Coordinates of C-alpha atoms and ligand atoms in Angstrom, one line a residue:
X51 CA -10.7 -22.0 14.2
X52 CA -8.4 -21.9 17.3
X53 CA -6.8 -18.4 18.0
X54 CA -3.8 -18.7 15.6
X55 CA -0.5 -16.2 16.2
X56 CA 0.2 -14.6 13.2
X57 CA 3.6 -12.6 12.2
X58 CA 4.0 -9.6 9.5
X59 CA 8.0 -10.2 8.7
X60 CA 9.2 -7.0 7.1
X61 CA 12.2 -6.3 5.9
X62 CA 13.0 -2.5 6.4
X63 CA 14.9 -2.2 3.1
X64 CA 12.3 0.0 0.9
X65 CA 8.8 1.4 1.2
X66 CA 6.3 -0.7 2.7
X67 CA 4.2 -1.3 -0.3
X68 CA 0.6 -2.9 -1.7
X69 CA 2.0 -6.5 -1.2
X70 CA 3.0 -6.0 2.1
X71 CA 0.1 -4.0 3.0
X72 CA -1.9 -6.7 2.3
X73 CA 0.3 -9.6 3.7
X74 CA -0.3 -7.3 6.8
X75 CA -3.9 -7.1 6.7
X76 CA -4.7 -11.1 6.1
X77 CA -2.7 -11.6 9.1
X78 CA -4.4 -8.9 11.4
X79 CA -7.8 -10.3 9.6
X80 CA -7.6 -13.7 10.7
X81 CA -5.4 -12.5 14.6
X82 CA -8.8 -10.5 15.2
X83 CA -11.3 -13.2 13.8
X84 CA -10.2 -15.8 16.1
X85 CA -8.5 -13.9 18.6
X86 CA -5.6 -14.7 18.0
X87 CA -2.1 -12.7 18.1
X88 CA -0.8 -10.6 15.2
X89 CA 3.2 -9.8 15.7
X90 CA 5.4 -7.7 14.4
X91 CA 8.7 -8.9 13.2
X92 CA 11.4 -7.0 11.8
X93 CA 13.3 -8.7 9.1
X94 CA 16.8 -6.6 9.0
X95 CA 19.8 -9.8 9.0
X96 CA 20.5 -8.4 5.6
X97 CA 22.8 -5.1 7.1
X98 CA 23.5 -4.3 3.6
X99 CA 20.1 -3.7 2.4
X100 CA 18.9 -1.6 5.2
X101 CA 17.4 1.6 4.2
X102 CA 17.6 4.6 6.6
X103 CA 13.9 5.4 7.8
X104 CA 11.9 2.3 6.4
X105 CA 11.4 0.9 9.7
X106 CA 9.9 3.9 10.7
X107 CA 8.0 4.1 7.5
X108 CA 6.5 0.2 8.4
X109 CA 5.2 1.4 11.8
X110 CA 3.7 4.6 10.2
X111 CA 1.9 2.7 7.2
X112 CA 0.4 -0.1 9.3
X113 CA -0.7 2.4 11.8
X114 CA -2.3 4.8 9.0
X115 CA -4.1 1.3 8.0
X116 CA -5.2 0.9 11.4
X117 CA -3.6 -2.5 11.5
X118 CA -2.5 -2.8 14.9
X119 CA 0.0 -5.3 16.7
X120 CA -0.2 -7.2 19.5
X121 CA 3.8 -8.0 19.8
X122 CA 6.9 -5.7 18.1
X123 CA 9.8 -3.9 18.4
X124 CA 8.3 -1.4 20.0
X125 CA 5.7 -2.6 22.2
X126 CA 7.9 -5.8 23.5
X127 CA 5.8 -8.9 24.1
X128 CA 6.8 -11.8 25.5
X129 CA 8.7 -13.3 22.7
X130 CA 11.1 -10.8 22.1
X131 CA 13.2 -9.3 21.1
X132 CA 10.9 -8.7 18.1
X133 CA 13.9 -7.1 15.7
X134 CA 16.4 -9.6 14.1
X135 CA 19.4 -7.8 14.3
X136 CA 19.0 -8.5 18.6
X137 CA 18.7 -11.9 18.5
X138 CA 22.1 -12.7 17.0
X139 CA 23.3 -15.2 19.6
X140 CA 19.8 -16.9 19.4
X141 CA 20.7 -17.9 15.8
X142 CA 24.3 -18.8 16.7
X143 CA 22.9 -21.2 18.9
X144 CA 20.3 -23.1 16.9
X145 CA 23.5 -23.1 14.4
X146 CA 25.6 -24.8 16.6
X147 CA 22.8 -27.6 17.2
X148 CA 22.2 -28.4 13.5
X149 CA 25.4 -28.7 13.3
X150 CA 25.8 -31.2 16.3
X151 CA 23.2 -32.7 14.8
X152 CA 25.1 -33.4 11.6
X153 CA 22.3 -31.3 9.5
X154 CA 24.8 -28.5 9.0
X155 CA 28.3 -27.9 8.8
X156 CA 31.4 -24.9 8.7
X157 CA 32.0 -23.9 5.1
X158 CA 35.8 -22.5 4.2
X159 CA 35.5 -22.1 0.5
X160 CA 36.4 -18.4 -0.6
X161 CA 34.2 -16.5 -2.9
X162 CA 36.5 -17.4 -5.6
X163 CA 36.0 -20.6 -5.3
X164 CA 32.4 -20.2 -5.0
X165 CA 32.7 -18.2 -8.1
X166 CA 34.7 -20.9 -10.0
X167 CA 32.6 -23.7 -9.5
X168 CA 29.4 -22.0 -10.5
X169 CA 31.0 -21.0 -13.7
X170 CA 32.2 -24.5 -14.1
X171 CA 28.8 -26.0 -13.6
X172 CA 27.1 -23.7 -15.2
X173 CA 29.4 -24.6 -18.5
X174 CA 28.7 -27.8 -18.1
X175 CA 24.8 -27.1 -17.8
X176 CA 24.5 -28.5 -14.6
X177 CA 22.6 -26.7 -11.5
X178 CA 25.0 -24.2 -10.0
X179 CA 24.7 -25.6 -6.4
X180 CA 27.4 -25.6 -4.2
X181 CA 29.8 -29.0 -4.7
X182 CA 29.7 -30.1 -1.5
X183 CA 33.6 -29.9 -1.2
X184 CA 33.4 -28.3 2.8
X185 CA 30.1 -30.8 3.5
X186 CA 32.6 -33.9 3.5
X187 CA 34.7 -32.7 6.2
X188 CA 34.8 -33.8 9.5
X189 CA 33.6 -31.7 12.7
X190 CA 36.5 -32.4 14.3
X191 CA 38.5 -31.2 10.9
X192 CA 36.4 -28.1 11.1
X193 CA 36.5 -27.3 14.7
X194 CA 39.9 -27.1 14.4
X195 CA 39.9 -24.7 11.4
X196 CA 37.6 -22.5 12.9
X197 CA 39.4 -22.5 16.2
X198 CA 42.6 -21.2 14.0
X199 CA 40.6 -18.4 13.2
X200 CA 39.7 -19.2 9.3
X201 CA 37.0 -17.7 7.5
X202 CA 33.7 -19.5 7.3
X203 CA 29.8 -19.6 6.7
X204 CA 28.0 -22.1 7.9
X205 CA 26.0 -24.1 5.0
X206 CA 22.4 -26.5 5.6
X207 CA 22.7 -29.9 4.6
X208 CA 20.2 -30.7 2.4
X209 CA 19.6 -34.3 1.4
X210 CA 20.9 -35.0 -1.8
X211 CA 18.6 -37.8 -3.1
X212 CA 14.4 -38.4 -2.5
X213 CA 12.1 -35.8 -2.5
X214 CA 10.8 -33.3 -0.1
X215 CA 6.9 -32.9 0.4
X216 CA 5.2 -29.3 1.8
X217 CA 1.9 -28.7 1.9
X218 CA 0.7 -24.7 1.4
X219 CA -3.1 -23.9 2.3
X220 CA -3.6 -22.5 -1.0
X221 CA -1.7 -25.0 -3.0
X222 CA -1.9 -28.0 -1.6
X223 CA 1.3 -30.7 -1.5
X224 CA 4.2 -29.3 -3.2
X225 CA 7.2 -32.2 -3.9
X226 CA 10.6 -31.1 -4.9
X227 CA 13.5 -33.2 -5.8
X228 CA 16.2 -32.7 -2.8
X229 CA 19.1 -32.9 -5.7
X230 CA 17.4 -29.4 -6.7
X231 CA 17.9 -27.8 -3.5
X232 CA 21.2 -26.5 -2.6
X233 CA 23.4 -26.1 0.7
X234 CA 22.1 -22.5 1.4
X235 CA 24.1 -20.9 3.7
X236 CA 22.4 -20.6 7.2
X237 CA 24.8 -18.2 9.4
X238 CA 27.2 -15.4 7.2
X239 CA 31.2 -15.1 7.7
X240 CA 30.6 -11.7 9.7
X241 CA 28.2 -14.4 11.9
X242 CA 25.3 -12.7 11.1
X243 CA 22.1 -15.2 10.7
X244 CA 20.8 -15.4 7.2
X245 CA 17.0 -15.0 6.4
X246 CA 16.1 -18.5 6.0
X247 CA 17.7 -19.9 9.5
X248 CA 16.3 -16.3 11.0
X249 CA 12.9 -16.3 10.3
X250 CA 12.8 -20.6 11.0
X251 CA 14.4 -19.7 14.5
X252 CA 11.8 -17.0 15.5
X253 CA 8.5 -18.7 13.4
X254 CA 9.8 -21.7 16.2
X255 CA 10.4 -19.9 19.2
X256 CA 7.4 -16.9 18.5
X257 CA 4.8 -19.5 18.3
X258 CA 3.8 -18.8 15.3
X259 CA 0.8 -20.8 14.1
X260 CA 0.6 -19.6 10.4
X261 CA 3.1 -18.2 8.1
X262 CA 1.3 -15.9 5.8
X263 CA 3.5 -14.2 3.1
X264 CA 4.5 -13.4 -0.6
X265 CA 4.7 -16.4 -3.0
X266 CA 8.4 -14.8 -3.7
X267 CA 9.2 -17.7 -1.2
X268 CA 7.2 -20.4 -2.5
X269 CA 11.1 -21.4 -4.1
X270 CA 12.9 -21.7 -0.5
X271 CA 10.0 -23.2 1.5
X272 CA 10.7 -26.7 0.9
X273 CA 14.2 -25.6 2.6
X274 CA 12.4 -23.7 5.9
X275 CA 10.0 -26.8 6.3
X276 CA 13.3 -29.1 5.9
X277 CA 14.9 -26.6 8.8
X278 CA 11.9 -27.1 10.6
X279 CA 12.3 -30.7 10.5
X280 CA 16.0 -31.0 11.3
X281 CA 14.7 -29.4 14.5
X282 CA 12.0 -31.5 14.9
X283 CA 10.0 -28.8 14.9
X284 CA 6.1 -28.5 14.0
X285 CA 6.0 -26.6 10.5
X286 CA 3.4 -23.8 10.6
X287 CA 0.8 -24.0 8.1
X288 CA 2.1 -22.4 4.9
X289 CA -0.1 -19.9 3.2
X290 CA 1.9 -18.3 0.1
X291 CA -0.3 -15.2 -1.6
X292 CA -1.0 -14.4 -5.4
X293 CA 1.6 -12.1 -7.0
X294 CA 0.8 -9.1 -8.4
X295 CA 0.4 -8.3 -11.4
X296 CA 1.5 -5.1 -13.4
X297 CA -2.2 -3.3 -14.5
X298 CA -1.4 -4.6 -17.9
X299 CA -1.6 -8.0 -16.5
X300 CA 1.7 -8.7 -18.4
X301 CA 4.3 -9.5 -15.8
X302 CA 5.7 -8.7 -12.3
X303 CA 5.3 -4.7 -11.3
X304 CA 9.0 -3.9 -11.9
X305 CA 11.0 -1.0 -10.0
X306 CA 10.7 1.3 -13.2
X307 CA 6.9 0.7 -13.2
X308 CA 6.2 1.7 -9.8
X309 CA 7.9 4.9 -10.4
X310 CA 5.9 5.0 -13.7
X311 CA 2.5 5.3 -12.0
X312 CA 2.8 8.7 -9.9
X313 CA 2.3 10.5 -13.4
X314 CA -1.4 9.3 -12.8
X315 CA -1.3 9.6 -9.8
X316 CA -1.3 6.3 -8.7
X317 CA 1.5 4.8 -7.0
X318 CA 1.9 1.1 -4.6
X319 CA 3.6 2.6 -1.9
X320 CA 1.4 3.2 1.3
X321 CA 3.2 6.6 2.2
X322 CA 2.2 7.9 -1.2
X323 CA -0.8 6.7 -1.3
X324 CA -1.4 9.1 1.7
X325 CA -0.7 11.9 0.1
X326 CA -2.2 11.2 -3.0
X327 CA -5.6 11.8 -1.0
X328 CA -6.7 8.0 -0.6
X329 CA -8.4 6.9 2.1
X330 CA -7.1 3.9 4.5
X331 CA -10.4 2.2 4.1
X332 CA -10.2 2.4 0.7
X333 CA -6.7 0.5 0.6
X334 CA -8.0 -1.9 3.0
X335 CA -11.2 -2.7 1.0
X336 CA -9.5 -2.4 -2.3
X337 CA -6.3 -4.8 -1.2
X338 CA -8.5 -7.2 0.9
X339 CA -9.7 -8.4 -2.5
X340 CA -6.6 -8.6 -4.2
X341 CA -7.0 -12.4 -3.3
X342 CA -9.8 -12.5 -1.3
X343 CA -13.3 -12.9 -2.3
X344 CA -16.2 -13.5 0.1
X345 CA -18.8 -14.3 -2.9
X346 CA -18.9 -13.5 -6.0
X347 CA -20.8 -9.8 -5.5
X348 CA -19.9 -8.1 -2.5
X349 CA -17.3 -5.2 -2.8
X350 CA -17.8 -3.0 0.8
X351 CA -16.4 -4.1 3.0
X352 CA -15.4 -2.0 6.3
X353 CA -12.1 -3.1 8.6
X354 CA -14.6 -4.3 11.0
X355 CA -17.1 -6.7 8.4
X356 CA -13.5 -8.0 6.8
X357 CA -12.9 -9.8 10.0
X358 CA -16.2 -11.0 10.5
X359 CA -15.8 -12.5 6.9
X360 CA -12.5 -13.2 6.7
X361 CA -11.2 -16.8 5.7
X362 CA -7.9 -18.3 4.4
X363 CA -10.1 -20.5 3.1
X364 CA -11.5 -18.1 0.8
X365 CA -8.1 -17.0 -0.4
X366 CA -7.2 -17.6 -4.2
X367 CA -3.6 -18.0 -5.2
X368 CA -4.2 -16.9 -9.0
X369 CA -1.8 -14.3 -9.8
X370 CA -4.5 -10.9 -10.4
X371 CA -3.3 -7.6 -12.5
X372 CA -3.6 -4.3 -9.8
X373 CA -6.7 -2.3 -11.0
X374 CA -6.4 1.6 -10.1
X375 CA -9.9 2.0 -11.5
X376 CA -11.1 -0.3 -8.7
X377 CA -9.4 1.8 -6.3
X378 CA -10.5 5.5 -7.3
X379 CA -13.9 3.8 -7.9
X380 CA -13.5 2.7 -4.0
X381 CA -11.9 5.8 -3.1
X382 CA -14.7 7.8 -4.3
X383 CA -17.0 5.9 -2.8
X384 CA -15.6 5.8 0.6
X385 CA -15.3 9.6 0.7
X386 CA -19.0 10.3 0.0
X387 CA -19.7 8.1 2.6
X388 CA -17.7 11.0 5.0
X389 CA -19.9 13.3 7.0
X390 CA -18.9 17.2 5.9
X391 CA -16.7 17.7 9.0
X392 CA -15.1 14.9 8.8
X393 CA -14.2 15.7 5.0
X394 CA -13.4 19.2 5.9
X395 CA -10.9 18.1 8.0
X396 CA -9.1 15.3 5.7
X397 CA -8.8 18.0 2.9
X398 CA -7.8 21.0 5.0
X399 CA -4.1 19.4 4.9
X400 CA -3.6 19.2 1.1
X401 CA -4.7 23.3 1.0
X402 CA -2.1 23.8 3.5
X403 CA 0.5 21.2 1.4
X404 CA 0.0 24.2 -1.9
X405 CA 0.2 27.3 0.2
X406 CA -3.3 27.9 0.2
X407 CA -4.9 29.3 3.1
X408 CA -8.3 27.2 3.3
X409 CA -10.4 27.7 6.8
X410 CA -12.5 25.2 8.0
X411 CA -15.8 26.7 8.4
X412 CA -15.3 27.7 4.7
X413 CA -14.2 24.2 4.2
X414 CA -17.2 22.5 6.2
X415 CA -20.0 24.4 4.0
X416 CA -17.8 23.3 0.4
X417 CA -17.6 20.2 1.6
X418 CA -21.1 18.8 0.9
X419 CA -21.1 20.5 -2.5
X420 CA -17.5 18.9 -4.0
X421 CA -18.1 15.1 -2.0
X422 CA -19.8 13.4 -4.8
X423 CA -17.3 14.8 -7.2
X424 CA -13.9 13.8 -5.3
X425 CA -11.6 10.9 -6.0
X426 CA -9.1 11.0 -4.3
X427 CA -9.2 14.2 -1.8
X428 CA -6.7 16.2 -3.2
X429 CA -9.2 17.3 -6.3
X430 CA -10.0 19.6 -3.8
X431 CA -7.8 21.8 -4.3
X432 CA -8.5 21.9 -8.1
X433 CA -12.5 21.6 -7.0
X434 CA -12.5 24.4 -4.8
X435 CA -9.4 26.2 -4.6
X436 CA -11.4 29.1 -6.1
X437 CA -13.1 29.6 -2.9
X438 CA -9.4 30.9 -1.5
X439 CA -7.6 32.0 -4.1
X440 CA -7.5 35.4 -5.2
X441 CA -10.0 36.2 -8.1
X442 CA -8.1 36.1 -11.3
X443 CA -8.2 38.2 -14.1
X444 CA -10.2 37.4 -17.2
X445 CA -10.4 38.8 -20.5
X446 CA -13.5 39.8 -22.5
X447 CA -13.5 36.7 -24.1
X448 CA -13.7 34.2 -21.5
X449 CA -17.4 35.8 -20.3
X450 CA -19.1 35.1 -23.5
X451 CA -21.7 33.3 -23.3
X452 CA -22.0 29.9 -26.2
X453 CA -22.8 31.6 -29.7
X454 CA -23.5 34.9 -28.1
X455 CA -22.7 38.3 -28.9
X456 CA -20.3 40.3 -26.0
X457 CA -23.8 42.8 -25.4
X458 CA -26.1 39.6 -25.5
X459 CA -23.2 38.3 -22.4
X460 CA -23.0 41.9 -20.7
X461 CA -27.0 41.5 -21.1
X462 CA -27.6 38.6 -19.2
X463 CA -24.8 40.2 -16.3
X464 CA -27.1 43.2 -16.2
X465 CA -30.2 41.5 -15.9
X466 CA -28.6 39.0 -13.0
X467 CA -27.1 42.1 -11.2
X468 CA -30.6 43.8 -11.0
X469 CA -32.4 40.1 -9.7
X470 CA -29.5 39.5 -7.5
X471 CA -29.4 43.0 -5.7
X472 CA -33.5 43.0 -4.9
X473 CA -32.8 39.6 -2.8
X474 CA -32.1 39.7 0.6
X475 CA -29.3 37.7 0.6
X476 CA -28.1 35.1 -2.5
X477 CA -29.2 31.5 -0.5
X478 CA -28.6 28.4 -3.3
X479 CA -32.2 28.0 -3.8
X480 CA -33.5 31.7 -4.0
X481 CA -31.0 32.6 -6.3
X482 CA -31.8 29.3 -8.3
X483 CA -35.1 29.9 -8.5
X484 CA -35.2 33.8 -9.8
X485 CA -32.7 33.0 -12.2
X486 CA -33.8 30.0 -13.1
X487 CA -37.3 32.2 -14.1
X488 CA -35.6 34.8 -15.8
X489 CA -33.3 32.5 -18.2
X490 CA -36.7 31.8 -20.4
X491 CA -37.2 35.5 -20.4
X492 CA -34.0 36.3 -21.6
X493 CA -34.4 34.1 -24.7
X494 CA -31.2 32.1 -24.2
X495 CA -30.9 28.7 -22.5
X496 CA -29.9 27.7 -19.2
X497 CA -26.4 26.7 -20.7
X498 CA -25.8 29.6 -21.9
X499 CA -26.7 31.8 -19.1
X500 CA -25.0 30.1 -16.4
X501 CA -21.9 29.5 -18.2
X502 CA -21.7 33.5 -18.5
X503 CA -22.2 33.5 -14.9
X504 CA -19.8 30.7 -13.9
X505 CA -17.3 32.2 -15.6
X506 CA -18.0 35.6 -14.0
X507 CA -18.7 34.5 -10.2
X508 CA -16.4 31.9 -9.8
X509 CA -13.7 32.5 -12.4
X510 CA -13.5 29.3 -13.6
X511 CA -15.4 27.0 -16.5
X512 CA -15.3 24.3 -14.6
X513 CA -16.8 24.5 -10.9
X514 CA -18.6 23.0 -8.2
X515 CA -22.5 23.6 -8.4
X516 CA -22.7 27.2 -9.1
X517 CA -25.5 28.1 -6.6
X518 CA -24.0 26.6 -4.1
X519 CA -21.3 28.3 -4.9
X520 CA -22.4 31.3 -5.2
X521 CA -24.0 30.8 -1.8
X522 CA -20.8 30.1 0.0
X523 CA -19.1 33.3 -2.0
X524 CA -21.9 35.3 -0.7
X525 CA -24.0 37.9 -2.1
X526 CA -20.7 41.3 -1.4
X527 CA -18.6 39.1 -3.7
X528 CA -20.9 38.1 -6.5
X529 CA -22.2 41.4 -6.6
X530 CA -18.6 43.0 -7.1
X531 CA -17.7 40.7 -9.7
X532 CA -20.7 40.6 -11.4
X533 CA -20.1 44.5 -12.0
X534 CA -16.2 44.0 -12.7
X535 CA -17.5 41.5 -15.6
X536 CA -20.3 43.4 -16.8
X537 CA -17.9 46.6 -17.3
X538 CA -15.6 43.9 -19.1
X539 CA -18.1 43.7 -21.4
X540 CA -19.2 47.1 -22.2
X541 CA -17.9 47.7 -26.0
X542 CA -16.3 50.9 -25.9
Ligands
LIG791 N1 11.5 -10.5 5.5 C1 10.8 -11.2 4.5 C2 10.3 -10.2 3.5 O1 10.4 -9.0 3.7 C3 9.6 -11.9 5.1 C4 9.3 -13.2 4.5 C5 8.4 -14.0 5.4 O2 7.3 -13.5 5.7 O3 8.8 -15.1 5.8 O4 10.0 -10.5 2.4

């Protein structure tokens, strides 16, 4: 495949989310593959919509992702500028020749008047396009108006009869009846460029081989290919993605839904995802084949193997429900695959996040002990927060051992204590192995024993391997608590 030049067109008016995380990546995939150009444009015509920050949140997510660009905002490139709001006179220009051209014209009607006829229409059951009423002035007419300083968009002229014929990669030919279409408005009264002239203009003059994006535009294509064409432009090669689907599979992801999710701790926004403890190579891997496939059985897939693999080709436009088991499945799998530094490090930040004072050489030695049990890296925290915290206090109760007596429990302390204290020091696998010896001798099983001593070393039911643990603790500590429990115990 030639080297194609690829652009990620975001607008900055939200979080950068799943969809356009993914958009991202199948244009970086296929940039990389054939060595090709992956630029980024920012989408922000629509002054209304901005949202303080998002830019800032776009180049933050793509760089978490490792989804670098070759062309932007803030790297410049020789297209540039890269951010819509600079290029205003750009758009003004390539108005002005459609409408020489006679393929657009100066619109006066008021939004009253807009407002009118699409309530008339609309009673009368017809499509609520605009009627046309401005398209059958003349130039010369118009000039003159707008010379006189009158208020005005400027509207395409779509053919109102035939049919117009795009082709999408995934889709194949896609024929729409022009009478369908209406006379969007290209350029704003404020003279502000709208989307659809915008992104024609720059897809044009960028180069851009191969518009990857959300099938939310499937609708207005026909109208950027028949922009294209007034031009006499080459179209790109359309290539409009699946749509998500809520996990139900039953519709669209709504507003309300996403907001829904962070109760499980899920969530479609890449900053969150973040701090939810997922890794970037787990997005990547797990949104790569949100569309994707490249066989039926293969699921790893590192950055570096996607664009060896990667082909539109291979892309499937069916519309596929988001699956947050995939992902934790993927997440866990991708941090066992850290090395114990490396996972020391990633979770350090999330004890520091909850106040809790974690040091990394502490950190290094839990790490091989929690990784097979981690999904997503804060249950780290939960996993071995015990580790930093102070010890807490425990009632009588919680030290019994299952079906045991409080002196069968203080029993089985005792007998520890005195095993424990004739050992050098309390290594994972000499403490194992004595008590391991001794549970037979006790006459109680090995459930039984070490939940009395899980309870009683680490302070918790629930804890990472408790040799280990009690390794990492060290023998001062155990010994300490072992005594504070077995006095616990003691019926006075
Ligand atoms: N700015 C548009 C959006 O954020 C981009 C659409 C496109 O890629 O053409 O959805």
């Amino acid at each position: 495949m030639d080297p194609v030049r690829v652009r990620f067109a975001p607008s900055p008016t939200g979080h950068l989310h799943l969809g356009s995380a993914r958009t991202a990546l199948y244009d970086y995939l296929i940039a990389r593959k054939t060595g090709g150009q992956f630029i980024l444009r920012i989408e922000d015509t629509d002054r209304k919509r901005l949202v303080e920050g998002a830019e800032e949140e776009i180049y933050k997510g793509l760089r978490w992702l490792g989804l670098d660009w070759d062309e932007g905002p803030d790297i410049g490139g020789p297209f540039g500028p890269y951010r819509q709001s600079e290029r205003k006179e750009i758009y003004q220009q390539y108005a002005r020749e459609l409408i020489e051209n006679n393929h657009a014209y100066y619109c006066f009607c008021s939004p009253e008047r807009l407002n009118d006829v699409r309530l008339e229409k609309q009673k009368r059951k017809e499509l609520a396009v605009y009627d046309g009423t401005c398209r059958r002035l003349t130039l010369k007419e118009a000039l003159g108006r707008v010379a006189a300083g009158e208020k005005h968009v400027v509207r395409f002229k779509t053919p109102k009869s035939g049919t117009t014929t795009m082709t999408d990669l995934l889709r194949g030919n896609i024929t729409v009846e022009n009478r369908m279409l209406d006379d969007y408005i290209i350029v704003k009264s404020d003279g502000l460029a709208l989307y659809h002239l915008a992104a024609t203009v720059d897809d044009h003059l960028m180069k851009i081989t191969h518009v990857i994006r959300s099938s939310e535009w499937l609708p207005t294509a026909p109208l950027h290919c028949l922009i294209h064409r007034a031009f006499g432009w080459q179209e790109p090669v359309w290539v409009h993605l699946s749509v998500f689907l809520k996990p139900s599979g039953k519709g669209k992801m709504s507003k309300r839904d996403a907001a829904e999710l962070i109760k499980d701790g899920h969530s479609i926004f890449i900053k969150e995802l973040e701090t939810l403890g997922y890794l970037s190579e787990a997005v990547l891997n797990w949104v790569a084949l949100m569309g994707w496939s490249y066989d039926d059985h293969t699921e790893f897939f590192t950055k570096e193997e996607l664009v060896k693999k990667f082909s539109l080709e291979r892309l499937n436009p069916s519309p596929a429900a988001i699956n947050f088991q995939k992902f934790d499945y993927f997440n866990a799998n991708y941090i066992r695959m850290l090395g114990d530094v490396e996972l020391a490090n990633m979770i350090k930040p999330f004890f520091d996040s909850v106040g809790i004072k974690a040091d990394l050489p502490t950190l290094i030695k839990i790490a091989p002990i929690i990784k097979e049990r981690l999904t997503t890296l804060d249950d780290a925290i939960e996993m071995a927060g015990l580790f930093f915290k102070p010890f807490p206090d425990l009632s009588p109760e919680v030290l019994l051992g299952k079906d045991m007596s409080r002196e069968e429990s203080r029993s089985v302390i005792q007998a520890t204590i005195s095993i424990f204290s004739d050992l050098p020091e309390l290594s994972k696998d000499l403490s194992e192995t004595k008590m391991r010896e001794t549970v037979e001798a006790l006459g109680f099983s090995a459930g039984q024993v070490f939940g009395i001593l899980r309870m009683a070393i680490t302070g918790q039911k629930v804890s990472p391997p408790l040799f280990e643990s009690i390794e990492i603790i060290g023998k001062k500590v155990v010994m300490e608590r072992l005594e504070k429990a077995q006095k616990l115990l003691q019926v006075e």
